Amino acid sequence: MHVRHPIWLRKAGAPGAEAFAILFTFESFARATMSSVLPLDALRYLGDASSVSSLYFLIGLVGIACGFCVPLFIQWTARRWVYTGGALILAAAPASMMAGTLEGQIAGMLFRVIGTVTLTICLNLYVLDYIAKHELSKAEPKRVFYSAVAWTTGPALGTFLYTQVAPEAAYATGLAFALISLTYFWRLRLSDKSPIGAARRPAPNPLANIGKFLRRPRLVLGWIVALGRSSWWAMLFIYTPIFAVQTGLGAMVGGMLVSTASGFLFLLPLLTRFLRAKGLRRVLTLGFAGAGLSTAAIAATIDYPYVAVGFLLLSAVFVVLLDLVGNMTFLLAVKPGERSDMTSVYATYRDVAEISAPGVFSIVLRSFDLAAVYLVTSFVMLGMARLAMVVHPRLGLDRAYDSKYQNADRIAGAAGS
């Protein structure tokens, strides 16, 4: 007897937008359950927010260095094995932190950033291999929307387990999701040979990729846009738990705030029509400007924690508007023959954000209180709003890559643009 499975179940078992969104969600769960407890453990071991910032800064440097090495590993071996290695390294992160020592904490944070950057690069390459450019404006919001489940429940769940059960319980949950992600990845049986035209050249020297990337203004702009929104999220995940503890709201409230802010990602289906109607430029400008003004209000009201919390959540709404765009500014600009090379450079935005934010704040917090973190962040976001005004309005629309624009891009590519 033939059993007809639901459409979504068939899509989940085959490479495509649905499957990649689910895969990203499992990986997000592995990181999200640890996201709100890492700053608490670091603060417990190091004693002050400035030292925590310095630790995050040093960890981020390692992540950037590893990001440039991933294409070399992809060249030496099959991409599926590189992804597998990244998932196992990500699983080693919570296992190390279960030791309950400063050394275990540092090792776990290192494993976490190395595993994350490896999985990010590999997954972006698989997305480019299996999803056509004209489908990215639908696939990217779906990926972010699915991951909203992880980032909404993960931080609160991790904090609850950490404070009410045991720190080991929070880390064990992250370990479990990393292994689930790896299992699902192998269930998809992804091929390294792209069905829509993968890169035909091996990855060159990682440092050479930087020069090539910098000569492509559209790629650089996509990187800067991703850096801006990622910097805000880095600030949220590192300093919101610290803010909650220092203002007397408590660690559990800090985890709930992170989860609630992330939960606004569920607004993405409602905002997708807004993106298609208004265009990428207006969405980015509005998102950065709104986030900048509301984050400045957090600094102004930090002595009134409940008021500051309101502005924090408002700011998160605007940043979610930025997440609606996702990685489209990059994915629509990269050429098929440069995917592996350029993705390794582009993926550094996450690590640069996790370096720049705590790196700057480690200096700022030596002379100022926590309010300065939000004030500096607001200036960055307002600057990004000004920059977003130069984004080409056709990117991110349903007709963004119709035949007319595709022909123009091919001509520009042939001319070496």
PDB file of N, CA and C in Angstrom, residues 5 54 94 130 137 141 152 162 165 197 207 234 269 271 275 282 327 329 334 344 354 372 395 414:
ATOM      1  N   HIS A   5       3.091  10.870   1.885  1.00  0.00           N
ATOM      2  CA  HIS A   5       3.529  11.706   2.994  1.00  0.00           C
ATOM      3  C   HIS A   5       3.173  13.165   2.735  1.00  0.00           C
ATOM      4  N   SER A  54      36.977  41.401  27.047  1.00  0.00           N
ATOM      5  CA  SER A  54      38.309  41.065  26.543  1.00  0.00           C
ATOM      6  C   SER A  54      38.388  39.596  26.129  1.00  0.00           C
ATOM      7  N   PRO A  94      30.070  22.547  24.556  1.00  0.00           N
ATOM      8  CA  PRO A  94      29.408  22.349  25.848  1.00  0.00           C
ATOM      9  C   PRO A  94      30.057  21.242  26.667  1.00  0.00           C
ATOM     10  N   TYR A 130      22.218  24.645  -4.122  1.00  0.00           N
ATOM     11  CA  TYR A 130      20.922  24.000  -4.318  1.00  0.00           C
ATOM     12  C   TYR A 130      19.758  24.964  -4.534  1.00  0.00           C
ATOM     13  N   SER A 137      15.119  35.249  -2.120  1.00  0.00           N
ATOM     14  CA  SER A 137      14.293  36.196  -1.379  1.00  0.00           C
ATOM     15  C   SER A 137      13.186  35.491  -0.599  1.00  0.00           C
ATOM     16  N   PRO A 141      14.260  34.443   4.291  1.00  0.00           N
ATOM     17  CA  PRO A 141      13.310  34.676   5.383  1.00  0.00           C
ATOM     18  C   PRO A 141      12.821  33.373   6.028  1.00  0.00           C
ATOM     19  N   THR A 152      14.187  31.814  20.245  1.00  0.00           N
ATOM     20  CA  THR A 152      13.147  32.236  21.183  1.00  0.00           C
ATOM     21  C   THR A 152      13.138  31.370  22.441  1.00  0.00           C
ATOM     22  N   TYR A 162      20.281  26.215  33.743  1.00  0.00           N
ATOM     23  CA  TYR A 162      21.501  26.664  34.419  1.00  0.00           C
ATOM     24  C   TYR A 162      21.224  27.074  35.864  1.00  0.00           C
ATOM     25  N   VAL A 165      18.315  23.880  37.563  1.00  0.00           N
ATOM     26  CA  VAL A 165      18.716  22.466  37.567  1.00  0.00           C
ATOM     27  C   VAL A 165      20.201  22.366  37.869  1.00  0.00           C
ATOM     28  N   GLY A 197      25.290  24.556 -10.740  1.00  0.00           N
ATOM     29  CA  GLY A 197      26.540  25.181 -11.170  1.00  0.00           C
ATOM     30  C   GLY A 197      27.425  25.599 -10.036  1.00  0.00           C
ATOM     31  N   LEU A 207      44.417  34.466   2.051  1.00  0.00           N
ATOM     32  CA  LEU A 207      44.679  35.897   2.084  1.00  0.00           C
ATOM     33  C   LEU A 207      44.390  36.548   0.736  1.00  0.00           C
ATOM     34  N   ALA A 234      25.261  40.628  18.848  1.00  0.00           N
ATOM     35  CA  ALA A 234      26.378  40.291  19.736  1.00  0.00           C
ATOM     36  C   ALA A 234      26.273  41.080  21.034  1.00  0.00           C
ATOM     37  N   PRO A 269       7.115  36.453   8.652  1.00  0.00           N
ATOM     38  CA  PRO A 269       6.116  36.263   7.584  1.00  0.00           C
ATOM     39  C   PRO A 269       5.289  37.517   7.326  1.00  0.00           C
ATOM     40  N   LEU A 271       6.382  40.544   7.746  1.00  0.00           N
ATOM     41  CA  LEU A 271       7.245  41.585   7.210  1.00  0.00           C
ATOM     42  C   LEU A 271       7.734  41.293   5.798  1.00  0.00           C
ATOM     43  N   LEU A 275       9.029  43.875   2.690  1.00  0.00           N
ATOM     44  CA  LEU A 275      10.293  43.867   1.962  1.00  0.00           C
ATOM     45  C   LEU A 275      10.050  43.910   0.457  1.00  0.00           C
ATOM     46  N   ARG A 282      15.005  50.592   1.567  1.00  0.00           N
ATOM     47  CA  ARG A 282      14.147  51.211   2.580  1.00  0.00           C
ATOM     48  C   ARG A 282      14.070  50.357   3.849  1.00  0.00           C
ATOM     49  N   ASN A 327      21.037  37.191   4.427  1.00  0.00           N
ATOM     50  CA  ASN A 327      22.297  37.288   3.690  1.00  0.00           C
ATOM     51  C   ASN A 327      22.076  37.614   2.217  1.00  0.00           C
ATOM     52  N   THR A 329      21.969  40.345   0.465  1.00  0.00           N
ATOM     53  CA  THR A 329      22.850  41.302  -0.187  1.00  0.00           C
ATOM     54  C   THR A 329      24.120  40.636  -0.682  1.00  0.00           C
ATOM     55  N   VAL A 334      27.262  37.418  -5.216  1.00  0.00           N
ATOM     56  CA  VAL A 334      28.410  36.540  -5.448  1.00  0.00           C
ATOM     57  C   VAL A 334      28.242  35.765  -6.747  1.00  0.00           C
ATOM     58  N   SER A 344      33.980  32.352   2.351  1.00  0.00           N
ATOM     59  CA  SER A 344      34.893  32.269   3.493  1.00  0.00           C
ATOM     60  C   SER A 344      35.213  33.642   4.034  1.00  0.00           C
ATOM     61  N   GLU A 354      31.633  39.787  16.757  1.00  0.00           N
ATOM     62  CA  GLU A 354      31.892  39.290  18.097  1.00  0.00           C
ATOM     63  C   GLU A 354      33.253  39.739  18.621  1.00  0.00           C
ATOM     64  N   ALA A 372      27.089  53.052  28.532  1.00  0.00           N
ATOM     65  CA  ALA A 372      27.925  53.428  27.391  1.00  0.00           C
ATOM     66  C   ALA A 372      27.885  52.367  26.288  1.00  0.00           C
ATOM     67  N   LEU A 395      17.814  44.866  -5.232  1.00  0.00           N
ATOM     68  CA  LEU A 395      18.219  43.660  -4.518  1.00  0.00           C
ATOM     69  C   LEU A 395      17.166  43.290  -3.485  1.00  0.00           C
ATOM     70  N   ALA A 414      31.944  39.581 -17.127  1.00  0.00           N
ATOM     71  CA  ALA A 414      32.899  39.357 -18.214  1.00  0.00           C
ATOM     72  C   ALA A 414      33.873  40.507 -18.347  1.00  0.00           C
TER      73      ALA A 414
END
